[in-house]
Short mmCIF file of C-alpha atoms in Angstrom, two decimals:
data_model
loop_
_atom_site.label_atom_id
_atom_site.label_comp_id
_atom_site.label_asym_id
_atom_site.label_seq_id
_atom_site.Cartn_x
_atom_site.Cartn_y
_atom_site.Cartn_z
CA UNK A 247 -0.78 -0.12 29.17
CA UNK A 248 -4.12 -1.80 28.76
CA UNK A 249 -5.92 1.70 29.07
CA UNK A 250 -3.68 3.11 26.51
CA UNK A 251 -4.26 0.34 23.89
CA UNK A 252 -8.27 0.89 24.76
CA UNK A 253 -7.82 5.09 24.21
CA UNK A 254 -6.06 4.19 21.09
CA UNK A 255 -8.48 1.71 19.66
CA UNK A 256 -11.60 4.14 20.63
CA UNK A 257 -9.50 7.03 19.07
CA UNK A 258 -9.59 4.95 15.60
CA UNK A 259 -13.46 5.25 15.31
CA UNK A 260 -13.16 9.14 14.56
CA UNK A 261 -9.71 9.25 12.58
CA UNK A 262 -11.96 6.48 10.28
CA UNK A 263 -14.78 8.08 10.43
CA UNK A 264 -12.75 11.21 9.02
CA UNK A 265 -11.10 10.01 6.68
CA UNK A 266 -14.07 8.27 5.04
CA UNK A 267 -16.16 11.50 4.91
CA UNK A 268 -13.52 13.77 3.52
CA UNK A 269 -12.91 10.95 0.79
CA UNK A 270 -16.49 10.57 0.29
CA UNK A 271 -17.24 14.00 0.30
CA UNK A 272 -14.14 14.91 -2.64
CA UNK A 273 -16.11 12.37 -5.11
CA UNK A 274 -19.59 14.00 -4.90
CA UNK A 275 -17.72 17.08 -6.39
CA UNK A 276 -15.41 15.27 -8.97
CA UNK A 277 -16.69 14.97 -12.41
CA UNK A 278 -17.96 11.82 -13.77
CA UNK A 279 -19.05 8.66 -12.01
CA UNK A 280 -20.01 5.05 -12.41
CA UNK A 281 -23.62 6.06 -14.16
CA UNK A 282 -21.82 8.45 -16.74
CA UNK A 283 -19.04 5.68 -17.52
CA UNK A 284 -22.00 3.64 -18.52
CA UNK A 285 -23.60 5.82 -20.23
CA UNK A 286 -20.54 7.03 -22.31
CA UNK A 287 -19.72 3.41 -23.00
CA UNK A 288 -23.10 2.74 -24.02
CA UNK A 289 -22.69 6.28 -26.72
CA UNK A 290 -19.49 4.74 -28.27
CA UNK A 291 -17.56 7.30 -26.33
CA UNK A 292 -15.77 5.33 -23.45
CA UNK A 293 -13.72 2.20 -23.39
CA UNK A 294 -13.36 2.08 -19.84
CA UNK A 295 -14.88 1.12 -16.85
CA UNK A 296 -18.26 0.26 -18.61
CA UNK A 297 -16.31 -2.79 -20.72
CA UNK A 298 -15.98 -4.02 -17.18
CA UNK A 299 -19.56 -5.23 -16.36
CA UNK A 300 -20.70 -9.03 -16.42
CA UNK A 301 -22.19 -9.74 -20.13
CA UNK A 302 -25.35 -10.10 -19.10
CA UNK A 303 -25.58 -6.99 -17.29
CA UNK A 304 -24.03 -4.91 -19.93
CA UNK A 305 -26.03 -6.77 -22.85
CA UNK A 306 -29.50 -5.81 -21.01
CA UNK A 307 -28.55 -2.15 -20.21
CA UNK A 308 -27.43 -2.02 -24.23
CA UNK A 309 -30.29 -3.27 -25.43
CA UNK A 310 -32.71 -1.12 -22.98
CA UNK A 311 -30.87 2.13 -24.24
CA UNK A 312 -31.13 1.40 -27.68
CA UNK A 313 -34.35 -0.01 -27.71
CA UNK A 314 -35.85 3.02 -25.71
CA UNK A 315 -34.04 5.91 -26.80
CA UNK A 316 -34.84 9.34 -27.69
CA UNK A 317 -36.71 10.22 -24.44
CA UNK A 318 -34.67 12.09 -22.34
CA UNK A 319 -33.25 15.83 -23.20
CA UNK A 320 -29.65 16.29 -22.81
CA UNK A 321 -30.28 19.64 -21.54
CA UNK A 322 -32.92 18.11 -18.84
CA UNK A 323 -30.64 15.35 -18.08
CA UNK A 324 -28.25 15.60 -15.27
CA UNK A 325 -25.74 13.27 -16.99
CA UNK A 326 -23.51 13.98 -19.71
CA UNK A 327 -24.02 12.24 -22.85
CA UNK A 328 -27.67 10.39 -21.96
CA UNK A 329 -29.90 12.09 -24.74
CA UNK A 330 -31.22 9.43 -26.35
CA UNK A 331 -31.66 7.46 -23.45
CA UNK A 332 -34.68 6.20 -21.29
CA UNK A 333 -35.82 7.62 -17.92
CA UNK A 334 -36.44 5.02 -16.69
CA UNK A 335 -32.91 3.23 -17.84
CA UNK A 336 -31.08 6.38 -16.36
CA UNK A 337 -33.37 5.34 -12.93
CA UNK A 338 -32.24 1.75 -13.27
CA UNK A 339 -28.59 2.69 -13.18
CA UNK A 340 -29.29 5.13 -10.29
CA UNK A 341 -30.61 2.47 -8.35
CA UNK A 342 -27.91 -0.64 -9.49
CA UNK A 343 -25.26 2.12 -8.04
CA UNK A 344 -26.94 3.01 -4.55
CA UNK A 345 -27.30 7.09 -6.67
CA UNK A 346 -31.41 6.69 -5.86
CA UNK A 347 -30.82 7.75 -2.22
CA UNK A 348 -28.80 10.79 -0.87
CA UNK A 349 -25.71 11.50 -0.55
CA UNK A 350 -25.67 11.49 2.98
CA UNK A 351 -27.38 8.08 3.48
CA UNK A 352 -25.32 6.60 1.04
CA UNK A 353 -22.13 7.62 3.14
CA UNK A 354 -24.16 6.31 6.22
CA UNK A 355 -24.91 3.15 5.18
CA UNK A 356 -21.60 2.99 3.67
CA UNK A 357 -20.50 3.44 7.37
CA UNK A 358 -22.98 0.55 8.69
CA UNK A 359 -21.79 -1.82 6.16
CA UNK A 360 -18.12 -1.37 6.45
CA UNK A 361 -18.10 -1.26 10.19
CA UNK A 362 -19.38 -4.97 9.97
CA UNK A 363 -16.68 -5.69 7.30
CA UNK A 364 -19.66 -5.72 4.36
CA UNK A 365 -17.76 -4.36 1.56
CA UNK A 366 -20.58 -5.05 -1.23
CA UNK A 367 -19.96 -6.17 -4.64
CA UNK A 368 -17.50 -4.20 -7.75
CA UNK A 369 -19.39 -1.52 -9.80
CA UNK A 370 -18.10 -3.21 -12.96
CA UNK A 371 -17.19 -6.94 -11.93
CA UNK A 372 -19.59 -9.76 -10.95
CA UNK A 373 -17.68 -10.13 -8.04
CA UNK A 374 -17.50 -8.96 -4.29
CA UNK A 375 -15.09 -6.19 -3.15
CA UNK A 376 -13.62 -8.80 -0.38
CA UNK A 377 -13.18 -11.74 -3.36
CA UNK A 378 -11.29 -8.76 -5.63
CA UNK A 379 -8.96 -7.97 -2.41
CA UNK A 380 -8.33 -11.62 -1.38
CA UNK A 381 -7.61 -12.42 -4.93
CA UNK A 382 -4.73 -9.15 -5.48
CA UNK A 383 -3.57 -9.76 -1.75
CA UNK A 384 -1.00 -12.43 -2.54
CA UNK A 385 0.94 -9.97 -4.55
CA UNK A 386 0.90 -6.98 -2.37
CA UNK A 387 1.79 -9.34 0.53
CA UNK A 388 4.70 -11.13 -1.56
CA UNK A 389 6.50 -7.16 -2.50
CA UNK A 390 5.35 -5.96 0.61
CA UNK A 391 6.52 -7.98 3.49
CA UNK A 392 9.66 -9.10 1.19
CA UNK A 393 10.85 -5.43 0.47
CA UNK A 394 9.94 -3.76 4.00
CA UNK A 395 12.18 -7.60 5.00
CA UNK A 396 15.03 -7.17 3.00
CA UNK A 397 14.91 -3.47 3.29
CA UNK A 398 15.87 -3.38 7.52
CA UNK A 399 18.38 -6.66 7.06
CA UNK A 400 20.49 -4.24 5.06
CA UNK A 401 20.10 -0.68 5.83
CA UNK A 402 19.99 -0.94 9.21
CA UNK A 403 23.51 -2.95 9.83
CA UNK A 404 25.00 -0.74 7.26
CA UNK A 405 23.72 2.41 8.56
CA UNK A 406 25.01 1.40 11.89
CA UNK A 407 28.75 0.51 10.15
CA UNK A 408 28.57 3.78 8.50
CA UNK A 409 28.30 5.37 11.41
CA UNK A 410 31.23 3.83 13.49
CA UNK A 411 33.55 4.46 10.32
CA UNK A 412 32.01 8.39 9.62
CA UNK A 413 34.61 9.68 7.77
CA UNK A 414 36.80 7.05 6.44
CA UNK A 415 36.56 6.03 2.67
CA UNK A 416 34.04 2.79 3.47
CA UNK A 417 31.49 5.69 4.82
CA UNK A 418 32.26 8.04 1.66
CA UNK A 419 31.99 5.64 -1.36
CA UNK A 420 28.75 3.90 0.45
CA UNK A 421 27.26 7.42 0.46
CA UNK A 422 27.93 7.99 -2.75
CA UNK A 423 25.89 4.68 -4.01
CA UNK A 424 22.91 5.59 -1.43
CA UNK A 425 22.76 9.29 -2.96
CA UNK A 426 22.74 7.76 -6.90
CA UNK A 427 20.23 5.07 -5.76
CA UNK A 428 18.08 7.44 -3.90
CA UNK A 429 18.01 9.51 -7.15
CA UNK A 430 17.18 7.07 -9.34
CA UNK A 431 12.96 6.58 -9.52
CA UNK A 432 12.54 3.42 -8.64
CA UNK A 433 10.20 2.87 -12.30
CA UNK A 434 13.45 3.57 -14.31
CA UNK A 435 15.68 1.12 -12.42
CA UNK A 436 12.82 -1.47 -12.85
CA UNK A 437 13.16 -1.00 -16.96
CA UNK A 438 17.22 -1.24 -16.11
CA UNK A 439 16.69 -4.41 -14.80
CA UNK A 440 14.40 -5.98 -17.41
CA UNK A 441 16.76 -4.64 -20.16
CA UNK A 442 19.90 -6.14 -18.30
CA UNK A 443 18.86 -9.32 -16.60
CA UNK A 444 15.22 -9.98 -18.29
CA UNK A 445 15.56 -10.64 -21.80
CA UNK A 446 16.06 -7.08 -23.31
CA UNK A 447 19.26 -6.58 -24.41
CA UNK A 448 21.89 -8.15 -21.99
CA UNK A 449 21.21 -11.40 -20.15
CA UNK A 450 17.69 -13.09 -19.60
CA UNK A 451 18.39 -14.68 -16.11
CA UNK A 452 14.86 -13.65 -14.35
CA UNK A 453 11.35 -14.26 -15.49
CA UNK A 454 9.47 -10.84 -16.52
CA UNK A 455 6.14 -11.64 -15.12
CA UNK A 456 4.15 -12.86 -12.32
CA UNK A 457 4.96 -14.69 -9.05
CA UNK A 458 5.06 -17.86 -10.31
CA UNK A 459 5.96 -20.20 -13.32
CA UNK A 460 3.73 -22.08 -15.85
CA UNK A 461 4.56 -25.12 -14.65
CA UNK A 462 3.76 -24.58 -10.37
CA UNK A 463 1.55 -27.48 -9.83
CA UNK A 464 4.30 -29.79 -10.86
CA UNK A 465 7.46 -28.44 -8.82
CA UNK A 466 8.23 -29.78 -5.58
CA UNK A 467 7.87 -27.62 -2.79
CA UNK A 468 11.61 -26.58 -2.37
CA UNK A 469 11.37 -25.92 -6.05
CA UNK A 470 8.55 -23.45 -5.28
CA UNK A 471 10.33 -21.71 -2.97
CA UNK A 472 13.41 -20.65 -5.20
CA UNK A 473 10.80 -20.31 -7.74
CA UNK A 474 9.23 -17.91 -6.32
CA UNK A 475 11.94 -16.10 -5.01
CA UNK A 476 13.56 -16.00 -8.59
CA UNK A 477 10.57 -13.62 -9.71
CA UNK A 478 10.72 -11.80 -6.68
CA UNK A 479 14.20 -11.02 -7.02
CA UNK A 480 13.65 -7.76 -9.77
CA UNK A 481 10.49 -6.18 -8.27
CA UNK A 482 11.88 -6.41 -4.60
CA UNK A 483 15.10 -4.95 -5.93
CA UNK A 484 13.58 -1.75 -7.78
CA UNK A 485 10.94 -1.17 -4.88
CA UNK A 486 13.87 -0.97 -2.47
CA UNK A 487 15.82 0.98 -3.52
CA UNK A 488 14.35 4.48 -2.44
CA UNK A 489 13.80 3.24 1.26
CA UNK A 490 16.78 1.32 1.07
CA UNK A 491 18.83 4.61 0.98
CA UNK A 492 16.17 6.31 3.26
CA UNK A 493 16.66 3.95 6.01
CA UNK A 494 20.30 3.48 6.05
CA UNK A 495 21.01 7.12 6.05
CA UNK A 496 18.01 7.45 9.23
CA UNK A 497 19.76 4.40 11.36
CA UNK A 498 23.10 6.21 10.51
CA UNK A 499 22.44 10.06 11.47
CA UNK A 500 20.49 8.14 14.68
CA UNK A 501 23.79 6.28 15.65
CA UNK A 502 25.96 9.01 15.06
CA UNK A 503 23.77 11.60 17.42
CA UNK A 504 24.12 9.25 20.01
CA UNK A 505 27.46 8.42 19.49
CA UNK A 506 28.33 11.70 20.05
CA UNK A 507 26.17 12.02 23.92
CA UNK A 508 27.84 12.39 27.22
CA UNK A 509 26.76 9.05 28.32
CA UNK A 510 29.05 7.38 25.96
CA UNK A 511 32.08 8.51 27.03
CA UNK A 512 31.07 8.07 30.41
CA UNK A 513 30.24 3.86 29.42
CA UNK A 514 33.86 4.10 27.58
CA UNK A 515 35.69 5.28 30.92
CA UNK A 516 33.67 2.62 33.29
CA UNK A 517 35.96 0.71 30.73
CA UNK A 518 33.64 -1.12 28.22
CA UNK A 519 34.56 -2.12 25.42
CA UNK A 520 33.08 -0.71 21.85
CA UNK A 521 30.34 -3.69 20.96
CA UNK A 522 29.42 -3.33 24.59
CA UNK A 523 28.70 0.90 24.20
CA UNK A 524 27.19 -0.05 20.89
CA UNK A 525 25.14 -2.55 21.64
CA UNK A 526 24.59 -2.32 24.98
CA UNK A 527 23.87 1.50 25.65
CA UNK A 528 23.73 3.32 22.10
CA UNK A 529 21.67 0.93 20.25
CA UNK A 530 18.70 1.18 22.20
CA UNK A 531 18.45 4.56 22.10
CA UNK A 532 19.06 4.97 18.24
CA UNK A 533 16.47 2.81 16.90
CA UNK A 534 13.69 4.58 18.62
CA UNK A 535 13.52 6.69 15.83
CA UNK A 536 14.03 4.14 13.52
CA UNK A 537 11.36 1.94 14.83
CA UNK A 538 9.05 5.15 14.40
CA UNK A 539 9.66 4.93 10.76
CA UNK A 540 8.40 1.97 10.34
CA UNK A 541 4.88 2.11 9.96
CA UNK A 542 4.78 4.57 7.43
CA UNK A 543 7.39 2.50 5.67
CA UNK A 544 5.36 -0.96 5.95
CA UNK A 545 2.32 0.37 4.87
CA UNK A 546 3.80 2.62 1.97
CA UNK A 547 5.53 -0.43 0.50
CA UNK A 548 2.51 -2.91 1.58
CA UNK A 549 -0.49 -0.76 -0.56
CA UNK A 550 0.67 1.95 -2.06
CA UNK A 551 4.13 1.68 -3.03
CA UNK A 552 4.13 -0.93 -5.71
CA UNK A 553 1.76 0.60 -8.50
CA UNK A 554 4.27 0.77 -11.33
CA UNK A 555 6.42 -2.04 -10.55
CA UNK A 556 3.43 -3.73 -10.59
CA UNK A 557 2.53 -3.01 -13.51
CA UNK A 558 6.10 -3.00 -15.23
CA UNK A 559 6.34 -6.05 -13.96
CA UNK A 560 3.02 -7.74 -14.94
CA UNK A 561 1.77 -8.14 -11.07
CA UNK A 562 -1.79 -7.99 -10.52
CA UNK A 563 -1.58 -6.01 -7.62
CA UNK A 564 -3.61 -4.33 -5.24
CA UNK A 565 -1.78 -0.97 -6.14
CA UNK A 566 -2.79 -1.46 -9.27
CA UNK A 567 -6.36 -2.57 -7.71
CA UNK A 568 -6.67 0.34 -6.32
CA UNK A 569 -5.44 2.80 -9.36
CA UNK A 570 -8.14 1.39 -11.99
CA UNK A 571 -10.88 1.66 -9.75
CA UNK A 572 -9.96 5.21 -9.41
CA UNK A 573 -9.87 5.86 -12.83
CA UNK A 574 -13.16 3.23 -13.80
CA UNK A 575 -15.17 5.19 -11.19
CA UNK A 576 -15.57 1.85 -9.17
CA UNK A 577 -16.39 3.51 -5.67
CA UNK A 578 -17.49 0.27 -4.12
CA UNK A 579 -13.52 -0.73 -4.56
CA UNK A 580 -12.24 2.84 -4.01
CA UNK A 581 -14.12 3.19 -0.78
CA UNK A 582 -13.42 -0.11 0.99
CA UNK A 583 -9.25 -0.88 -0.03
CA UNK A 584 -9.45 2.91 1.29
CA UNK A 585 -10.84 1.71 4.87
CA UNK A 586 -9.00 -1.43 5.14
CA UNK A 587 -6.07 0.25 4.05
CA UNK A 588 -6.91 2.96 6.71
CA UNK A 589 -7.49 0.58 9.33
CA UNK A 590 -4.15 -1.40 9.22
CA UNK A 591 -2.39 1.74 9.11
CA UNK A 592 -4.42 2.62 12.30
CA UNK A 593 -3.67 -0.76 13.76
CA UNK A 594 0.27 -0.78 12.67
CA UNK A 595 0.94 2.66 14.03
CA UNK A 596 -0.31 1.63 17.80
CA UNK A 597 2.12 -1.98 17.28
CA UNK A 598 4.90 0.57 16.50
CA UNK A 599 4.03 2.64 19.57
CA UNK A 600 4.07 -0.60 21.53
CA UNK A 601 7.41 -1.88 20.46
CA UNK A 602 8.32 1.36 21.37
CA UNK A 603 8.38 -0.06 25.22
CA UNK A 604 9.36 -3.22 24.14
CA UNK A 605 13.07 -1.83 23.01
CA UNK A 606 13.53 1.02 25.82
CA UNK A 607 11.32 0.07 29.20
CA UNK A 608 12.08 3.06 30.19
CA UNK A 609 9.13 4.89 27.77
CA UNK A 610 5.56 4.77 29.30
CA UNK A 611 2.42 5.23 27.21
CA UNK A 612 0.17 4.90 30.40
CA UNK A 613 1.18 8.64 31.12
CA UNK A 614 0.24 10.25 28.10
CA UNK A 615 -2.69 11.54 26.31
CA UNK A 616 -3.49 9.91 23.33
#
């Protein structure tokens, strides 16, 4: 096992190292970038990412364009929108945003940095990528964990119910619920909620923002706790709701082709009862596949699954971290939640493959190829 773990954690270094240079190679060709967002904001003609950057940084590139302008040529200027502008300004924004060198030392040093967890500091933010992450993480931890959590407790015991009663009216009126909620986007049953439970037209039982009341410092801790559950209670409930169905109907089609294998009549005529077939021989066996779902599922719902409950929901996020930079053109952000987010997936698909052995001995990694 201990050379498998090794192949698999030498085998990361090249999946990363793709993944980063595909990424890194899309945003050379897409239009814009950090240097035209300041520039455009600096023209009157952008809003965005520019507004971002510390006052003192924003004031002295203002007061450089408009004290210097009418040097460069729009039609000599590589940039969109910087007639009017100094050469030497453009230069100084080059050089703030790591543009001075070329594109492939950039991704290199990128590489250097990132490997040694040096994520630099936000395009428009006084702050350092790491401090941005560490500050959004409590969010994405609370609706991750909670949802992926509350997610299994249910689906998977009902899954496994609806597949001893397949058939019968418990299994058909179930199914019919699953199929609705698995319709339903899981944005639009986060406005049903606000509108019935959160103050908008029905009842106002559940806080509409944030993880936490106004008044935290002064509750005791057990006070904390259900506090903090209370405002978890609507954005866990519309984030689950798409893998909820997902996952009950996976652990039920898994039971029921099981169920169905010669080995199971064979533990039924040896005279055990049915926990003891269920448990005892089919359950192993039908949450292999189950398991295998679940890194994709963790790390869906951890980073990337929460972008417009967040947001509905007033939850600083690093979904919605990760969605602004995007559109603000911060690539110091973009880049490194894109690694780290990378890397634990990485890191969470070889625990899954290890848990793997841990439910059925019987599977053994040390005879595979990576």
């Amino acid at each position: 096992m201990a050379a498998y773990i090794t192949r698999r954690i030498l085998f990361m270094i090249p999946t990363l190292f793709g993944i980063m240079l595909v990424s890194f190679v899309v945003v050379q060709f897409a239009p814009g970038g950090p240097v035209e967002r300041v520039i455009a904001q600096l023209s009157g003609a952008d809003t965005g990412a520019a507004s971002r950057i510390s006052g003192s940084q924003g004031g002295d590139f203002g007061a450089r364009g408009q004290m210097q302008g009418g040097q460069v040529d729009a039609m000599t200027s590589k940039y969109r929108g910087a007639q009017g502008l100094d050469p030497e300004f453009i230069k100084s924004l080059e050089k703030q945003f790591g543009f001075d060198k070329p594109a492939y030392e950039r991704f290199f040093l990128m590489l250097w940095n990132y490997a040694r967890f040096d994520f630099g500091k936000s395009y428009f933010r006084d702050v350092s990528v790491i401090e941005l992450i560490k500050e959004k993480l409590p969010v994405s931890i609370s609706l991750g964990i909670w949802m992926t959590l509350a997610t299994y407790l249910i689906s998977i015991p009902l899954g496994i119910r609806k597949a001893v009663k397949d058939g019968s009216r418990f299994d058909t009126w179930t199914s019919g619920i699953i199929i609705v909620g698995y319709a339903i986007p899981g944005f639009l049953f986060a406005i049903f909620l606000i509108i019935l439970f959160a103050g908008g037209s029905f009842f106002d039982l559940f806080p509409l923002r944030g993880l936490t009341s106004d008044n935290w410092a002064q509750l005791t801790w057990w006070q904390k706790i259900l506090d903090y559950f209370w405002h978890l209670t609507l954005p866990i409930t519309a984030m689950m709701l798409g893998a909820f169905a997902t996952m009950t109907l996976l652990t039920k089609n898994s039971f029921l082709d099981e169920i169905r294998k010669q080995y199971v009549l064979t533990a039924r005529a040896k005279g055990c009862s049915d926990t003891q077939v269920l448990y005892g021989h089919i359950f192993r066996n039908a949450m292999l596949i189950v398991v295998a779902g679940f890194p994709g599922a963790f790390v869906h719902a951890f980073f990337s699954g929460s972008l417009l409950i967040e947001t509905i929901f007033s939850l600083d996020g690093l979904g919605l971290l990760g969605f602004e930079s995007v559109l603000n053109r911060d690539y110091a952000v973009v880049f490194a939640t894109l690694y780290i987010f990378a890397l634990i997936g990485l890191i969470v698909n070889l625990i899954s493959d290890l848990t793997y052995t841990w439910i059925d001995p019987r599977i053994d990694f040390e005879t595979r190829e990576v």
